[in-house]
mmCIF file of C-alpha atoms in Angstrom:
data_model
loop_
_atom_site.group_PDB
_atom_site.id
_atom_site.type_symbol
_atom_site.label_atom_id
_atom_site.label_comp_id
_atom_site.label_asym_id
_atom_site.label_seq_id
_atom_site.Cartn_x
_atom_site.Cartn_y
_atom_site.Cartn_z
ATOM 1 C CA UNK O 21 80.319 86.176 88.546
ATOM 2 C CA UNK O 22 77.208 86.870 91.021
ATOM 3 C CA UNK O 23 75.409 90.283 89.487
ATOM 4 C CA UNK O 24 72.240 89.890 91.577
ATOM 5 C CA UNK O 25 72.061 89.126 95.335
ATOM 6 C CA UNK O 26 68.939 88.108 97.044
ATOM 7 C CA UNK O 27 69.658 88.503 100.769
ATOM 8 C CA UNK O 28 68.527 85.553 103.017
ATOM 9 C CA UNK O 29 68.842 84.697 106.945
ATOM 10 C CA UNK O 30 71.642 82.558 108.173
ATOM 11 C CA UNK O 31 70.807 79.501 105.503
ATOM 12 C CA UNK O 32 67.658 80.394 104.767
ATOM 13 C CA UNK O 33 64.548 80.776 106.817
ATOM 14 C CA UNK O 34 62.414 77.876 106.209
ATOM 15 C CA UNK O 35 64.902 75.251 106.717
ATOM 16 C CA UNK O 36 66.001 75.798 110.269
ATOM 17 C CA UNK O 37 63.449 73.582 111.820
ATOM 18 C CA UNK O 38 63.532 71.074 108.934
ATOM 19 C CA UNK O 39 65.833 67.522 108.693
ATOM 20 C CA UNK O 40 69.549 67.547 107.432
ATOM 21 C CA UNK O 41 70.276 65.887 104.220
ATOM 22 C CA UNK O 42 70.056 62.172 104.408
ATOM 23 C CA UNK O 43 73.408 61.385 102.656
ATOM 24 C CA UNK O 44 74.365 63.524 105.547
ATOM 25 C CA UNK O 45 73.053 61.482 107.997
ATOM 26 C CA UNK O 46 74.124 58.348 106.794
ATOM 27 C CA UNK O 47 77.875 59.770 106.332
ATOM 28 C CA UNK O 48 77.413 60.453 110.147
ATOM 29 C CA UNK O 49 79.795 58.612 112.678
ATOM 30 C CA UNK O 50 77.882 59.400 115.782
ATOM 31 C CA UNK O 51 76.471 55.889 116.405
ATOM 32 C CA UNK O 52 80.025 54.099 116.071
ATOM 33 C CA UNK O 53 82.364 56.858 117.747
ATOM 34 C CA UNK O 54 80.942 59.389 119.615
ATOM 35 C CA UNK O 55 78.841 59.281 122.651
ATOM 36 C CA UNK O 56 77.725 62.582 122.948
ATOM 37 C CA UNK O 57 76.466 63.536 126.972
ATOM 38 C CA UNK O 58 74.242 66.573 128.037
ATOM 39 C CA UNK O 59 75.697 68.846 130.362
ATOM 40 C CA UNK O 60 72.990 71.519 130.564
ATOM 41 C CA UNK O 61 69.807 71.834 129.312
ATOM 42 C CA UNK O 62 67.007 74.214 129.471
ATOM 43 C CA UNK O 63 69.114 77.226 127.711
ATOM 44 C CA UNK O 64 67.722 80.100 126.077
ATOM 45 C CA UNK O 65 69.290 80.497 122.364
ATOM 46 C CA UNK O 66 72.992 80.412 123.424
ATOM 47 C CA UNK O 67 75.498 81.862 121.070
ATOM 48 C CA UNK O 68 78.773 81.758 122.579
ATOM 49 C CA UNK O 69 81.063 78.916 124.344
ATOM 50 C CA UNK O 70 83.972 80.404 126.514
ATOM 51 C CA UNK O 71 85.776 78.052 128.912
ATOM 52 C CA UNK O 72 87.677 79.979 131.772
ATOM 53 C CA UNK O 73 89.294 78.919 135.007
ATOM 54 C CA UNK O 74 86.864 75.484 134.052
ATOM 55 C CA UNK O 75 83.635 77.190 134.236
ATOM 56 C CA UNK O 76 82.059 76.975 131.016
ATOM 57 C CA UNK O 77 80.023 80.200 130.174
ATOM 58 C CA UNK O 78 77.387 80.582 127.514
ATOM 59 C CA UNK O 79 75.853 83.800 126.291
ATOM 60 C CA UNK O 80 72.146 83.920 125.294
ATOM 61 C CA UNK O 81 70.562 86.238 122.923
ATOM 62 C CA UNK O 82 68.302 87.506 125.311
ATOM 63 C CA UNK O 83 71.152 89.404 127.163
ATOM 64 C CA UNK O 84 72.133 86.444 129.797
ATOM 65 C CA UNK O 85 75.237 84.810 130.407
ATOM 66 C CA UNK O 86 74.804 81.110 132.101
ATOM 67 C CA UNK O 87 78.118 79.794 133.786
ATOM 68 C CA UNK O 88 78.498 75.653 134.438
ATOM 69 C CA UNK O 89 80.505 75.206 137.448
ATOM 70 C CA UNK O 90 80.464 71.734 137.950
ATOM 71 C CA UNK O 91 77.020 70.913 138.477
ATOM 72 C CA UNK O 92 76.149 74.122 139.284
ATOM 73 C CA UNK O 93 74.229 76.490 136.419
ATOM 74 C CA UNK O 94 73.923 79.767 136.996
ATOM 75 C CA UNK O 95 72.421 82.749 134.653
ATOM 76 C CA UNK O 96 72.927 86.519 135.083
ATOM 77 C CA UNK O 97 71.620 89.311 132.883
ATOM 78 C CA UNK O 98 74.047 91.527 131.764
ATOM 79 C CA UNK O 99 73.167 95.261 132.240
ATOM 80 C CA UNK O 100 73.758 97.287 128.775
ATOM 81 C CA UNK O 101 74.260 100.605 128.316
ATOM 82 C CA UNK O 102 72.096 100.401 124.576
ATOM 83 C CA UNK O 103 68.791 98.718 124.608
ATOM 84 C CA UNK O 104 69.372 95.388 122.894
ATOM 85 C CA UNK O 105 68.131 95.137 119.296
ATOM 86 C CA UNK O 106 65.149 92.430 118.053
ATOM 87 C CA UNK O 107 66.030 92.448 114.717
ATOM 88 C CA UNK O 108 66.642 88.918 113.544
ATOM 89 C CA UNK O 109 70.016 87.191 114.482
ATOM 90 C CA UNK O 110 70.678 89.890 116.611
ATOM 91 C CA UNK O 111 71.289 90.023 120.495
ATOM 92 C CA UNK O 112 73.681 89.267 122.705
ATOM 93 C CA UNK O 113 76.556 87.248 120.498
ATOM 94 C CA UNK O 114 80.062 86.987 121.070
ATOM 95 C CA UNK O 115 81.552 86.673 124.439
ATOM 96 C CA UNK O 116 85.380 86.399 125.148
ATOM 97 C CA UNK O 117 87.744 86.328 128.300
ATOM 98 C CA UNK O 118 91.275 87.782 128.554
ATOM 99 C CA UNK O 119 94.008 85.866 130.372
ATOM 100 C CA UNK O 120 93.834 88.088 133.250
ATOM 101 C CA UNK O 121 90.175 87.706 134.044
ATOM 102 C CA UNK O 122 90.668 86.007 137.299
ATOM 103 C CA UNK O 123 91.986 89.299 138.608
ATOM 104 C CA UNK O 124 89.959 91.858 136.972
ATOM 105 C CA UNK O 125 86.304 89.968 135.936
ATOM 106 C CA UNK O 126 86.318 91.599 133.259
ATOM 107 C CA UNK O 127 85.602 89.861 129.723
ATOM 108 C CA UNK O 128 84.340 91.294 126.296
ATOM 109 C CA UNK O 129 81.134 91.060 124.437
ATOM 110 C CA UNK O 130 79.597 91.915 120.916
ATOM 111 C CA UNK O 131 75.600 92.577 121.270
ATOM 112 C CA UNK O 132 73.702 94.143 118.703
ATOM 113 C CA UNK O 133 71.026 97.514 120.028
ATOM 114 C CA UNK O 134 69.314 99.827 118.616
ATOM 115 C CA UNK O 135 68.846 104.072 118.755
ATOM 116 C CA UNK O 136 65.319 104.971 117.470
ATOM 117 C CA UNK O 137 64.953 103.240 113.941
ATOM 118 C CA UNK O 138 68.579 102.615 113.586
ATOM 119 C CA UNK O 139 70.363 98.759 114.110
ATOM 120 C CA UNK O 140 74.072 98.516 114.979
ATOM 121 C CA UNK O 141 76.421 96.542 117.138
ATOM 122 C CA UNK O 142 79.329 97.062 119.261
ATOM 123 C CA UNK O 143 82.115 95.292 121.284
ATOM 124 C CA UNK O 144 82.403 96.294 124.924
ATOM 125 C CA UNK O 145 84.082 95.297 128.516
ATOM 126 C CA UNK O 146 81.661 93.552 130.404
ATOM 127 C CA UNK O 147 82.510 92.937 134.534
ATOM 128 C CA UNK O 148 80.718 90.121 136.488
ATOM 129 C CA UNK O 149 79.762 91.016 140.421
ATOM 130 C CA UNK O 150 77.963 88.531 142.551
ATOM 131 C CA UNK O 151 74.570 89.318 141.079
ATOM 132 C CA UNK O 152 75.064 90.302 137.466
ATOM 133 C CA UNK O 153 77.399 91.706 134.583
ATOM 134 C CA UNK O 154 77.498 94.800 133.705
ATOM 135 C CA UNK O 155 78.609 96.725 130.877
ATOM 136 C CA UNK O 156 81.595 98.564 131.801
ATOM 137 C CA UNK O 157 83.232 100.512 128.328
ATOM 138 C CA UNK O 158 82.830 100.320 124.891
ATOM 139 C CA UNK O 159 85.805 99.381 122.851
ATOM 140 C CA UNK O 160 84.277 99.239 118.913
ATOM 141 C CA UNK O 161 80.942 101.471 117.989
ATOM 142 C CA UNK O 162 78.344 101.644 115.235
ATOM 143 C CA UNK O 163 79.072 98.450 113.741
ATOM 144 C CA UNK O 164 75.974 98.211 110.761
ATOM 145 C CA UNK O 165 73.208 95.969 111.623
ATOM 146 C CA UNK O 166 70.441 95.210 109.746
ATOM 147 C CA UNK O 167 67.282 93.147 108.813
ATOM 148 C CA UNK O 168 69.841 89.840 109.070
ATOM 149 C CA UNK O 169 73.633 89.174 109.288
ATOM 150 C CA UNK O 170 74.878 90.822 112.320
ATOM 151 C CA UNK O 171 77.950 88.743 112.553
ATOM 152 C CA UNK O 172 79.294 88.513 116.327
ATOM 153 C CA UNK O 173 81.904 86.094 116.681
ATOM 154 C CA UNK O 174 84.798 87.509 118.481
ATOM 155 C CA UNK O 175 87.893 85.623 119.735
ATOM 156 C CA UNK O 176 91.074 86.804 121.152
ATOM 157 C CA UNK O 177 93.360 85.383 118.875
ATOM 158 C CA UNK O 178 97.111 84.077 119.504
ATOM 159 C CA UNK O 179 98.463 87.575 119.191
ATOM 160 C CA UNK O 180 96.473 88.517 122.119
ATOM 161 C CA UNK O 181 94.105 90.291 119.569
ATOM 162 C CA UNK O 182 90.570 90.640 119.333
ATOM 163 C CA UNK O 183 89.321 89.335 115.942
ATOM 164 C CA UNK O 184 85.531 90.449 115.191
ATOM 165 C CA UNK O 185 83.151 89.217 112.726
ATOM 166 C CA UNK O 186 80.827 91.583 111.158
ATOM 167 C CA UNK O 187 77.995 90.501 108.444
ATOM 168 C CA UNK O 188 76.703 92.722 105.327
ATOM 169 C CA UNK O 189 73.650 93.656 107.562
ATOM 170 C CA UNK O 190 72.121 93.182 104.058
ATOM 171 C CA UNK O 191 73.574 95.777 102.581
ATOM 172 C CA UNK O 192 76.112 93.412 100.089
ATOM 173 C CA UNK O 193 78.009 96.529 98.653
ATOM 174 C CA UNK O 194 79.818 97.223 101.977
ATOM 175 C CA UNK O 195 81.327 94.583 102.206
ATOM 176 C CA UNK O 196 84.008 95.503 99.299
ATOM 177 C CA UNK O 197 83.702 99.090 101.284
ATOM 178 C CA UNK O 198 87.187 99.715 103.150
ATOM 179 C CA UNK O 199 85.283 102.837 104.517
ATOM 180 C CA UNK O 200 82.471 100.190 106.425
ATOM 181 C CA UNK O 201 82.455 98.370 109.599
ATOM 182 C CA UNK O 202 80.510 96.178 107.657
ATOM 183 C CA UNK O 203 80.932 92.628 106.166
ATOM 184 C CA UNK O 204 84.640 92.385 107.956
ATOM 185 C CA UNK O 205 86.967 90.570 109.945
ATOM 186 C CA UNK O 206 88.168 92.882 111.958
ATOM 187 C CA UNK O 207 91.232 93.360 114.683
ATOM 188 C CA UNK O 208 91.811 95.438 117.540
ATOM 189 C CA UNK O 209 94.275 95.500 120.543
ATOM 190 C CA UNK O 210 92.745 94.601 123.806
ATOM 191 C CA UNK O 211 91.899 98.488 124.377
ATOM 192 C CA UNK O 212 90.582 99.117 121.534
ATOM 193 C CA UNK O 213 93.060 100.766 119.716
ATOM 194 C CA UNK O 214 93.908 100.158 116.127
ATOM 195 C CA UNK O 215 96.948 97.680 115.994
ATOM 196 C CA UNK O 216 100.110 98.831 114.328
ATOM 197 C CA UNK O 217 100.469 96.176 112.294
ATOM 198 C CA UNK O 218 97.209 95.600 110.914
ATOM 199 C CA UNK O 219 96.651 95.819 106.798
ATOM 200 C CA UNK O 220 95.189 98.798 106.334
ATOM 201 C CA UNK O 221 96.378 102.159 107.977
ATOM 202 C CA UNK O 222 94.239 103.450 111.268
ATOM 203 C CA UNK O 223 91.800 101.316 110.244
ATOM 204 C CA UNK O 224 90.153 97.575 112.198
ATOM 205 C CA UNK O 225 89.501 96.119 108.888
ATOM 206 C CA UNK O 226 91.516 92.559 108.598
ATOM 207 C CA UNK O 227 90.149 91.086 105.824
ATOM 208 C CA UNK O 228 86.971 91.984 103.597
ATOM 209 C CA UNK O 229 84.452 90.738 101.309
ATOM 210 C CA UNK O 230 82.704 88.251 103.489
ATOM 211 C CA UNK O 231 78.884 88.087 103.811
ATOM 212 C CA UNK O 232 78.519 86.769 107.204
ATOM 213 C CA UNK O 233 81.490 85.181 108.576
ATOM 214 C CA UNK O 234 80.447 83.167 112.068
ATOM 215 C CA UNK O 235 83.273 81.132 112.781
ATOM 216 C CA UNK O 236 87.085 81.490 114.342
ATOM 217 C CA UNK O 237 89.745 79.462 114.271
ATOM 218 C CA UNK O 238 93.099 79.103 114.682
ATOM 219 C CA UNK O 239 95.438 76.159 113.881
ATOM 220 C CA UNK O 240 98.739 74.959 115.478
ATOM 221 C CA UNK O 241 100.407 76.815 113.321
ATOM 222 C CA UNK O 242 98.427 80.421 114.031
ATOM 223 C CA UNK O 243 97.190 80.306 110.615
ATOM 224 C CA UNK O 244 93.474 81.661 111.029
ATOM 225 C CA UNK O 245 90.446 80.182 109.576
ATOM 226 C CA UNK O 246 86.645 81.394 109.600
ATOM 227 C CA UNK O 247 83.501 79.830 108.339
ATOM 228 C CA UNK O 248 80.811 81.812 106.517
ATOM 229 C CA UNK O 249 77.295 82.012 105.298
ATOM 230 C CA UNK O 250 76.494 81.748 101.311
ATOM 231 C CA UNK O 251 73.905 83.045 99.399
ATOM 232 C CA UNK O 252 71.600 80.403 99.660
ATOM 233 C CA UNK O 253 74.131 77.415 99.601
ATOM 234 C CA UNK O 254 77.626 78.197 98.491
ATOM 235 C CA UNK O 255 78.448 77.907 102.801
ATOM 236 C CA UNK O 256 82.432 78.851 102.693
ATOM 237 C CA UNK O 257 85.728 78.261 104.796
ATOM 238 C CA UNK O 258 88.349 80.623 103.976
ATOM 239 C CA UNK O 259 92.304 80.664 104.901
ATOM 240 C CA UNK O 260 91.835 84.487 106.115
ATOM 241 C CA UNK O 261 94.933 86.647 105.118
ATOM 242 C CA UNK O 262 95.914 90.300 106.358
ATOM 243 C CA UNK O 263 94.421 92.165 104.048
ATOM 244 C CA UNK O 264 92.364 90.054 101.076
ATOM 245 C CA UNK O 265 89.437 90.409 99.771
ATOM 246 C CA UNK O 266 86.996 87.202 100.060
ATOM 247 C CA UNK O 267 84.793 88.577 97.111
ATOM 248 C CA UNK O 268 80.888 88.964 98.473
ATOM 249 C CA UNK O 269 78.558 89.726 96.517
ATOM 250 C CA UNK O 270 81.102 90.004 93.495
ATOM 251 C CA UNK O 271 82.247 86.304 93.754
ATOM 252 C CA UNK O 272 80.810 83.099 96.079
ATOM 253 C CA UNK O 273 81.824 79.403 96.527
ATOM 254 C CA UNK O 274 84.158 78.314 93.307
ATOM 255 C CA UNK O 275 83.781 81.805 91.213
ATOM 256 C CA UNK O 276 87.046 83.424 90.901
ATOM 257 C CA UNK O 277 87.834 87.169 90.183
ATOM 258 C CA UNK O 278 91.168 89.096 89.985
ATOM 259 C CA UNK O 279 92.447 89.945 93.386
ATOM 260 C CA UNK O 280 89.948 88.154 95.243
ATOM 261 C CA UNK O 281 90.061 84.793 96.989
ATOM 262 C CA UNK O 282 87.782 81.458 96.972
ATOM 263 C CA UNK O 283 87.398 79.562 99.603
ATOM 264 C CA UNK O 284 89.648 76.443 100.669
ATOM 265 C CA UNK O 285 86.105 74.195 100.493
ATOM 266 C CA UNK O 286 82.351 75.638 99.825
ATOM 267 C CA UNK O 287 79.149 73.477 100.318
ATOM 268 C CA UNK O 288 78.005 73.897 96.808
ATOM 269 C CA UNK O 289 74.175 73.400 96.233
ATOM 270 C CA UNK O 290 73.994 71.957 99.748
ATOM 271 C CA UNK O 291 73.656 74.065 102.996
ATOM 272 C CA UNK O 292 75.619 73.703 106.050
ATOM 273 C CA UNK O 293 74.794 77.376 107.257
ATOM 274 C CA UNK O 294 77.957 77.307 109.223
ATOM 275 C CA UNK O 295 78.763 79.119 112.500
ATOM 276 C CA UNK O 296 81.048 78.922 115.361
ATOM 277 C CA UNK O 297 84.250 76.752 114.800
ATOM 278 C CA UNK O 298 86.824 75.456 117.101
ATOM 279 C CA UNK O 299 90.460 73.278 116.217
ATOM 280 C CA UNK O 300 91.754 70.017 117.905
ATOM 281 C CA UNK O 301 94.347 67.234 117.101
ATOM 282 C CA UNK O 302 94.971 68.691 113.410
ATOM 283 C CA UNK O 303 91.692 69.099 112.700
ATOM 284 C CA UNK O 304 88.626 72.342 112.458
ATOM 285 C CA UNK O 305 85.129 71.420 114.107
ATOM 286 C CA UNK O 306 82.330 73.725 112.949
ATOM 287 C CA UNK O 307 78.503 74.227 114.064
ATOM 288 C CA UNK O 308 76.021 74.039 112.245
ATOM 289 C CA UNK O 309 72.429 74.903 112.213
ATOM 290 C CA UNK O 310 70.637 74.116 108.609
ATOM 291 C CA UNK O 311 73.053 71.117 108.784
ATOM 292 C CA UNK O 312 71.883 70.060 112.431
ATOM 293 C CA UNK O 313 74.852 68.928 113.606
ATOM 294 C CA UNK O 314 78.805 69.306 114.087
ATOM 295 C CA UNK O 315 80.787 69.416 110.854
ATOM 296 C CA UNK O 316 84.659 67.922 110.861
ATOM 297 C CA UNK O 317 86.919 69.865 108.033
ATOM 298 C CA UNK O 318 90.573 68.266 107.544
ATOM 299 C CA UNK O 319 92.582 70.967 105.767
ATOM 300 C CA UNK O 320 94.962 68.292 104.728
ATOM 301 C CA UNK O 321 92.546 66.580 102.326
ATOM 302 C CA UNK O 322 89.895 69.389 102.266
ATOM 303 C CA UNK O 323 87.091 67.279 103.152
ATOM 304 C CA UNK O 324 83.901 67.840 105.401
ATOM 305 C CA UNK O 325 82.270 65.246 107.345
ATOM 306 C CA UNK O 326 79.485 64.601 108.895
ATOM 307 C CA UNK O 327 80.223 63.719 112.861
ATOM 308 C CA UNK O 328 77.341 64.513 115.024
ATOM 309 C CA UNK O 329 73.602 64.827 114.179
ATOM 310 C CA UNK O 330 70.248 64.394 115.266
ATOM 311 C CA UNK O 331 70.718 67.398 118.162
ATOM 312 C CA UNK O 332 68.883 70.087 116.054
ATOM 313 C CA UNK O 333 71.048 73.337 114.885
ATOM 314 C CA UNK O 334 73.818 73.895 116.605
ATOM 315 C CA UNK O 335 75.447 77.563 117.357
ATOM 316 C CA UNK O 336 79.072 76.626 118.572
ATOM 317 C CA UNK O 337 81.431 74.495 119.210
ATOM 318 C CA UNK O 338 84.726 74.747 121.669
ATOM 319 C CA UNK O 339 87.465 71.955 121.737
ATOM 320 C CA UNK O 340 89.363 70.775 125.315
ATOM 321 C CA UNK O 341 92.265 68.484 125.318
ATOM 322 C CA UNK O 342 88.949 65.904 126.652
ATOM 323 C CA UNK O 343 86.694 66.642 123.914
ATOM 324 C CA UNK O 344 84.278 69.588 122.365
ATOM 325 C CA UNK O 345 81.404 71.229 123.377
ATOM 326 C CA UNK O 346 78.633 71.740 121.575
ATOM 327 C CA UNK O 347 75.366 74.103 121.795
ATOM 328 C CA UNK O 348 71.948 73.420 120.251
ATOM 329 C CA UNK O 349 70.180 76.594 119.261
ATOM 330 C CA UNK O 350 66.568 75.053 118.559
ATOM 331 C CA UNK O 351 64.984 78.043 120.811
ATOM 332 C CA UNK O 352 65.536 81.082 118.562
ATOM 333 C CA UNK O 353 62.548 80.788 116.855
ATOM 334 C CA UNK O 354 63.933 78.979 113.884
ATOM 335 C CA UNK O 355 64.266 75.425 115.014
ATOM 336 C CA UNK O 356 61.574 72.804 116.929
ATOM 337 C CA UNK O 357 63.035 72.615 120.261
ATOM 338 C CA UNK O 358 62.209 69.399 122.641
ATOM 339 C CA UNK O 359 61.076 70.194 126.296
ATOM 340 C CA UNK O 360 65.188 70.247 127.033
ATOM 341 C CA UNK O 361 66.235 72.489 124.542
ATOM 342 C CA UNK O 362 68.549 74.421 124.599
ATOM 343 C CA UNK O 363 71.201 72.422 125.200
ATOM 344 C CA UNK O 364 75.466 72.096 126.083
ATOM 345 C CA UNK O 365 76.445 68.523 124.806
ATOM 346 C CA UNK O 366 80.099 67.299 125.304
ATOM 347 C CA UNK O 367 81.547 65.070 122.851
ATOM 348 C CA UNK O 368 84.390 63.016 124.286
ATOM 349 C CA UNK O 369 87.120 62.251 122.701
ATOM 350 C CA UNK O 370 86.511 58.534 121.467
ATOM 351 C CA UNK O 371 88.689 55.542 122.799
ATOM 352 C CA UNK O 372 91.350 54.658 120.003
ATOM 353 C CA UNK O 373 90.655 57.069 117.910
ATOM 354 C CA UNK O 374 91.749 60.959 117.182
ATOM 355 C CA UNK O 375 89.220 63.653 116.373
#
């Protein structure tokens, strides 16, 4: 049982600019299987990968949103309504486009701001014009933020319902608080509203207990999955169920407590410092920025490989029938970026051989 937490930055601060574990690298495939090519470079701490109508956009921290059309980049500030927040890990995170986009331009983002000498976040409608994107509504408020863990993955999931990660803001104990925004997975209709058929009555909250989930993912099935930050190590993925607790800062990687759940796999002493995850062919692909590279997790045999290093952290990943995308995030202050980075990398699916 954890009785003392000591909270860190996504996997600790001074390892984001060092070198991945060798066993790592010599478990890695990349030189036999995948031939990863650059599609953009020159980004500016990208967070997000969305893929609509086959332009690929990218949010940045720094409150920009780059779209790849082809061979055509293109970056537009968004205009917020809250002055964006420079605490660390915060910004503009999470971006993600309804199906009826192409009519309205209209999309949703999670940034984090600030009012005087207090941190939070908040999920909004953002609408593109010719020049910019602007931010149109709020849907979600007041979402803790703190010195780290902001959380800020959100994904519309198969339900056509927005899922939201939210961190501890490094305050553990609400994250075991039904009462806090804090430290969840949480799930809203596309206006807003509470969904009907959501755990707990009138309330977002999904699933609890996590420190500072970072990854979404569904698999053919619509089970979901979600990656998340340990306590220095202890990096988790967890089968996330309507309404269970996932134990932080009571329990982390293979401790067990009544009514709480472990992970399907944890990184033990090692650190992966996991974010954004995608699913393809069977299998989950996750980013990964202590790790410097893109992780491969079968949930058949519960194993994690190694498939793509030597690119510096990565932020996300997002799979097409083709291949996945990747983005480095070597320019947020934690990494050594070349004279290219930031960079979108596509990974093609190899000849003869699944994902």
């Amino acid at each position: 049982m954890t009785t003392a937490c000591t909270q860190k930055p996504e996997g600790d601060l001074p390892e984001h600019g060092g070198e991945s574990n060798p066993e790592d690298k010599e478990g890695s495939e990349s030189d036999t299987l995948y031939e990863p090519k650059v599609v953009a470079e020159n980004l500016e701490a990208p967070w997000e990968i969305a893929i609509q109508n086959d332009i690929i956009y990218m949010s940045e921290r720094g409150g920009t949103i780059v779209a790849i059309d082809g061979k055509d980049k293109q970056r537009k500030k968004v205009k917020l309504a809250a002055d964006l927040s420079d605490q660390a890990e915060a910004g503009l995170l999470g971006i993600a486009f309804p199906e009826d986009f192409s009519k309205t331009n209209t999309a949703f983002a999670y940034y984090s701001y600030h009012e005087g000498d207090h941190y939070y976040q908040r999920v909004v409608t953002i609408k593109e014009t010719d020049e910019d994107w602007e931010e149109t509504s709020v849907i979600l408020d007041q979402i803790p933020g703190g010195e780290f863990h902001q959380g800020g993955r959100i994904k519309i999931g198969p339900d056509n319902k927005l899922y939201v990660t939210t961190g501890d803001a490094t305050n553990p104990g609400d994250s075991q608080d039904l009462d806090s925004l804090a430290g969840k997975i949480l799930r809203l209709n596309l206006d807003g509203s509470v969904p009907d058929d959501n755990p707990f009555e009138d309330s977002y909250v999904y699933s609890y207990g996590h420190r500072n989930a970072q990854g979404l993912a569904w698999d053919d099935k619509d089970q979901l999955y979600a990656t998340e930050h340990g306590d220095n190590a202890h990096d988790e993925i967890n089968r996330i169920e309507a309404g269970k607790n996932y134990g932080w800062p009571n329990i982390e990687g293979d401790e067990t407590a009544d009514d709480m759940e472990s992970p399907i796999i944890q990184s033990g002493e090692d650190t992966w410092a996991p974010s954004g995850m995608t699913f393809l062919r069977g299998q989950f692909f996750f980013a990964s920025l202590k790790g410097e590279g893109l992780r491969r997790f079968d949930p058949k045999n519960e194993k994690v490989d190694l498939i793509i290093s030597d690119v510096g952290r990565v932020r996300d990943a997002h799979a097409t029938e083709d291949g996945i995308y990747i983005i480095t995030n070597n320019t947020d202050g934690r990494g050594n970026p070349t004279d290219a980075d930031d960079r979108l990398i596509f990974i093609p699916h190899p000849k003869n051989k699944l994902f």
